[in-house]
mmCIF file of C-alpha atoms in Angstrom:
data_model
loop_
_atom_site.group_PDB
_atom_site.id
_atom_site.type_symbol
_atom_site.label_atom_id
_atom_site.label_comp_id
_atom_site.label_asym_id
_atom_site.label_seq_id
_atom_site.Cartn_x
_atom_site.Cartn_y
_atom_site.Cartn_z
ATOM 1 C CA UNK A 297 0.000 0.000 0.000
ATOM 2 C CA UNK A 298 1.154 3.514 -0.744
ATOM 3 C CA UNK A 299 -0.173 6.721 0.735
ATOM 4 C CA UNK A 300 1.388 10.173 0.963
ATOM 5 C CA UNK A 301 4.479 9.291 -1.069
ATOM 6 C CA UNK A 302 4.869 12.168 -3.518
ATOM 7 C CA UNK A 303 6.374 14.859 -1.333
ATOM 8 C CA UNK A 304 9.684 15.615 0.309
ATOM 9 C CA UNK A 305 9.901 15.036 4.037
ATOM 10 C CA UNK A 306 10.424 18.410 5.727
ATOM 11 C CA UNK A 307 13.661 17.480 7.504
ATOM 12 C CA UNK A 308 17.025 18.913 6.489
ATOM 13 C CA UNK A 309 18.931 16.318 4.481
ATOM 14 C CA UNK A 310 16.097 13.796 4.632
ATOM 15 C CA UNK A 311 13.714 15.035 1.959
ATOM 16 C CA UNK A 312 14.012 11.647 0.242
ATOM 17 C CA UNK A 313 12.889 9.733 3.351
ATOM 18 C CA UNK A 314 10.422 6.861 2.900
ATOM 19 C CA UNK A 315 8.974 4.861 5.769
ATOM 20 C CA UNK A 316 7.926 1.245 5.284
ATOM 21 C CA UNK A 317 5.780 -0.386 7.939
ATOM 22 C CA UNK A 318 4.572 -3.965 8.084
ATOM 23 C CA UNK A 319 7.914 -5.756 8.175
ATOM 24 C CA UNK A 320 6.564 -7.427 11.319
ATOM 25 C CA UNK A 321 3.742 -9.052 9.330
ATOM 26 C CA UNK A 322 6.060 -11.726 7.908
ATOM 27 C CA UNK A 323 9.667 -12.714 8.684
ATOM 28 C CA UNK A 324 10.515 -12.863 4.958
ATOM 29 C CA UNK A 325 10.083 -9.097 4.614
ATOM 30 C CA UNK A 326 13.352 -8.266 6.395
ATOM 31 C CA UNK A 327 15.420 -10.243 3.889
ATOM 32 C CA UNK A 328 13.340 -8.951 0.973
ATOM 33 C CA UNK A 329 13.902 -5.364 2.087
ATOM 34 C CA UNK A 330 17.657 -6.035 2.307
ATOM 35 C CA UNK A 331 17.773 -7.110 -1.338
ATOM 36 C CA UNK A 332 15.925 -4.266 -3.040
ATOM 37 C CA UNK A 333 17.598 -1.184 -4.428
ATOM 38 C CA UNK A 334 16.555 2.067 -2.828
ATOM 39 C CA UNK A 335 18.585 4.385 -5.060
ATOM 40 C CA UNK A 336 17.663 8.002 -4.415
ATOM 41 C CA UNK A 337 15.734 7.172 -1.239
ATOM 42 C CA UNK A 338 16.432 6.946 2.464
ATOM 43 C CA UNK A 339 14.301 3.957 3.447
ATOM 44 C CA UNK A 340 13.380 3.284 7.076
ATOM 45 C CA UNK A 341 11.410 0.087 7.723
ATOM 46 C CA UNK A 342 9.690 0.235 11.107
ATOM 47 C CA UNK A 343 6.727 -1.166 13.000
ATOM 48 C CA UNK A 344 3.174 -0.268 12.087
ATOM 49 C CA UNK A 345 2.226 0.393 15.707
ATOM 50 C CA UNK A 346 4.349 3.554 15.689
ATOM 51 C CA UNK A 347 1.975 5.231 13.241
ATOM 52 C CA UNK A 348 -1.117 3.063 13.376
ATOM 53 C CA UNK A 349 -3.518 2.090 10.644
ATOM 54 C CA UNK A 350 -3.581 5.365 8.730
ATOM 55 C CA UNK A 351 -4.355 3.770 5.366
ATOM 56 C CA UNK A 352 -5.814 0.795 3.521
ATOM 57 C CA UNK A 353 -3.226 -1.650 4.865
ATOM 58 C CA UNK A 354 -5.407 -1.784 7.986
ATOM 59 C CA UNK A 355 -7.653 -4.491 6.548
ATOM 60 C CA UNK A 356 -4.650 -6.708 5.772
ATOM 61 C CA UNK A 357 -3.329 -6.315 9.304
ATOM 62 C CA UNK A 358 -6.717 -6.987 10.912
ATOM 63 C CA UNK A 359 -7.071 -10.178 8.858
ATOM 64 C CA UNK A 360 -3.482 -11.198 9.623
ATOM 65 C CA UNK A 361 -2.239 -11.005 6.041
ATOM 66 C CA UNK A 362 1.297 -9.899 5.186
ATOM 67 C CA UNK A 363 1.463 -6.259 4.121
ATOM 68 C CA UNK A 364 3.858 -3.397 3.567
ATOM 69 C CA UNK A 365 2.800 0.226 3.830
ATOM 70 C CA UNK A 366 4.969 2.913 2.243
ATOM 71 C CA UNK A 367 4.615 6.552 3.228
ATOM 72 C CA UNK A 368 6.519 9.806 3.588
ATOM 73 C CA UNK A 369 4.129 10.877 6.339
ATOM 74 C CA UNK A 370 1.668 13.696 6.455
ATOM 75 C CA UNK A 371 2.782 17.120 5.333
ATOM 76 C CA UNK A 372 1.601 20.709 5.532
ATOM 77 C CA UNK A 373 -0.517 20.377 2.386
ATOM 78 C CA UNK A 374 -2.275 17.136 3.425
ATOM 79 C CA UNK A 375 -5.928 17.207 2.311
ATOM 80 C CA UNK A 376 -5.886 20.924 1.616
ATOM 81 C CA UNK A 377 -6.393 23.130 -1.426
ATOM 82 C CA UNK A 378 -2.630 23.728 -1.486
ATOM 83 C CA UNK A 379 -1.983 20.016 -2.175
ATOM 84 C CA UNK A 380 -1.221 20.550 -5.860
ATOM 85 C CA UNK A 381 0.948 18.677 -8.403
ATOM 86 C CA UNK A 382 3.752 21.229 -8.626
ATOM 87 C CA UNK A 383 4.624 20.566 -4.974
ATOM 88 C CA UNK A 384 5.353 16.903 -5.616
ATOM 89 C CA UNK A 385 8.837 15.497 -6.108
ATOM 90 C CA UNK A 386 8.556 13.492 -9.320
ATOM 91 C CA UNK A 387 12.105 12.124 -9.119
ATOM 92 C CA UNK A 388 11.338 10.762 -5.671
ATOM 93 C CA UNK A 389 8.072 9.278 -6.944
ATOM 94 C CA UNK A 390 9.972 7.558 -9.781
ATOM 95 C CA UNK A 391 12.447 6.112 -7.266
ATOM 96 C CA UNK A 392 9.546 4.876 -5.117
ATOM 97 C CA UNK A 393 7.890 3.328 -8.190
ATOM 98 C CA UNK A 394 11.118 1.465 -9.002
ATOM 99 C CA UNK A 395 11.353 0.280 -5.397
ATOM 100 C CA UNK A 396 7.729 -0.907 -5.424
ATOM 101 C CA UNK A 397 8.292 -2.819 -8.661
ATOM 102 C CA UNK A 398 11.325 -4.566 -7.217
ATOM 103 C CA UNK A 399 9.537 -5.263 -3.915
ATOM 104 C CA UNK A 400 6.604 -6.753 -5.812
ATOM 105 C CA UNK A 401 8.892 -9.018 -7.821
ATOM 106 C CA UNK A 402 10.741 -10.204 -4.696
ATOM 107 C CA UNK A 403 7.508 -10.821 -2.791
ATOM 108 C CA UNK A 404 6.108 -12.838 -5.708
ATOM 109 C CA UNK A 405 9.189 -15.073 -5.471
ATOM 110 C CA UNK A 406 8.874 -15.541 -1.702
ATOM 111 C CA UNK A 407 6.735 -17.706 0.506
ATOM 112 C CA UNK A 408 5.083 -15.381 2.988
ATOM 113 C CA UNK A 409 4.057 -17.984 5.535
ATOM 114 C CA UNK A 410 4.425 -16.167 8.835
ATOM 115 C CA UNK A 411 4.237 -16.220 11.682
ATOM 116 C CA UNK A 412 2.217 -13.023 11.447
ATOM 117 C CA UNK A 413 3.657 -10.497 13.919
ATOM 118 C CA UNK A 414 5.246 -13.442 15.672
ATOM 119 C CA UNK A 415 8.953 -12.672 15.572
ATOM 120 C CA UNK A 416 11.373 -10.068 16.912
ATOM 121 C CA UNK A 417 12.082 -7.392 14.305
ATOM 122 C CA UNK A 418 14.483 -5.467 16.562
ATOM 123 C CA UNK A 419 17.756 -6.646 14.926
ATOM 124 C CA UNK A 420 16.483 -5.827 11.427
ATOM 125 C CA UNK A 421 15.096 -2.445 12.512
ATOM 126 C CA UNK A 422 18.415 -1.542 14.148
ATOM 127 C CA UNK A 423 20.262 -2.501 10.974
ATOM 128 C CA UNK A 424 17.962 -0.482 8.701
ATOM 129 C CA UNK A 425 17.890 2.580 10.978
ATOM 130 C CA UNK A 426 21.665 2.617 11.417
ATOM 131 C CA UNK A 427 22.120 2.407 7.670
ATOM 132 C CA UNK A 428 19.553 5.082 6.801
ATOM 133 C CA UNK A 429 19.846 7.481 9.721
ATOM 134 C CA UNK A 430 23.259 6.821 11.270
ATOM 135 C CA UNK A 431 24.919 10.237 10.761
ATOM 136 C CA UNK A 432 21.811 12.156 11.817
ATOM 137 C CA UNK A 433 21.352 10.039 14.937
ATOM 138 C CA UNK A 434 25.023 10.432 15.848
ATOM 139 C CA UNK A 435 24.696 14.210 15.524
ATOM 140 C CA UNK A 436 21.682 14.067 17.848
ATOM 141 C CA UNK A 437 23.560 11.914 20.359
ATOM 142 C CA UNK A 438 21.233 8.956 19.858
ATOM 143 C CA UNK A 439 22.751 5.477 19.950
ATOM 144 C CA UNK A 440 20.831 2.544 18.548
ATOM 145 C CA UNK A 441 21.311 -0.447 20.810
ATOM 146 C CA UNK A 442 17.842 -1.889 21.296
ATOM 147 C CA UNK A 443 14.081 -1.487 21.279
ATOM 148 C CA UNK A 444 14.091 1.502 23.663
ATOM 149 C CA UNK A 445 16.342 3.403 21.243
ATOM 150 C CA UNK A 446 14.115 2.521 18.294
ATOM 151 C CA UNK A 447 11.132 3.743 20.323
ATOM 152 C CA UNK A 448 12.936 7.049 20.932
ATOM 153 C CA UNK A 449 13.670 7.545 17.232
ATOM 154 C CA UNK A 450 10.080 6.647 16.344
ATOM 155 C CA UNK A 451 8.756 9.216 18.833
ATOM 156 C CA UNK A 452 11.088 11.813 17.324
ATOM 157 C CA UNK A 453 9.834 11.190 13.792
ATOM 158 C CA UNK A 454 6.179 10.740 14.667
ATOM 159 C CA UNK A 455 6.254 13.938 16.711
ATOM 160 C CA UNK A 456 8.051 15.920 14.008
ATOM 161 C CA UNK A 457 6.184 14.525 11.013
ATOM 162 C CA UNK A 458 2.789 13.961 12.612
ATOM 163 C CA UNK A 459 2.528 10.523 11.058
#
């Protein structure tokens, strides 16, 4: 599922940020996400519970079906008359489209057999966050060592981006 993916994220140096939730819905997603190219994007896979069911992926989660939800978060023009095409980042949208195509191909090749939300995603989340956000987190004095640190980063982004 994709929602709110056409705009730059309003954070210095992270305009190309893309969040992916739902990795917890099947253990295969972590390895799939490691294999796809995210050229031109800063991709941060994280847990759905940090942002909640803000889009159509909700029905998949409720029915315990594997899902991924891609979003750049809400922005100042969300559902307003100022939400117009010239404000979109078409290069970013093209990069997201390429990522979605590759994700779709990898998922079609994979057995998504669960367990649904039945495994610890912490090691994969730490890996992805360190890779995508390492320099920024270092500058902020945030170390990523476990779930509490991931929770802190999630609160920072959710608070700043109003996901």
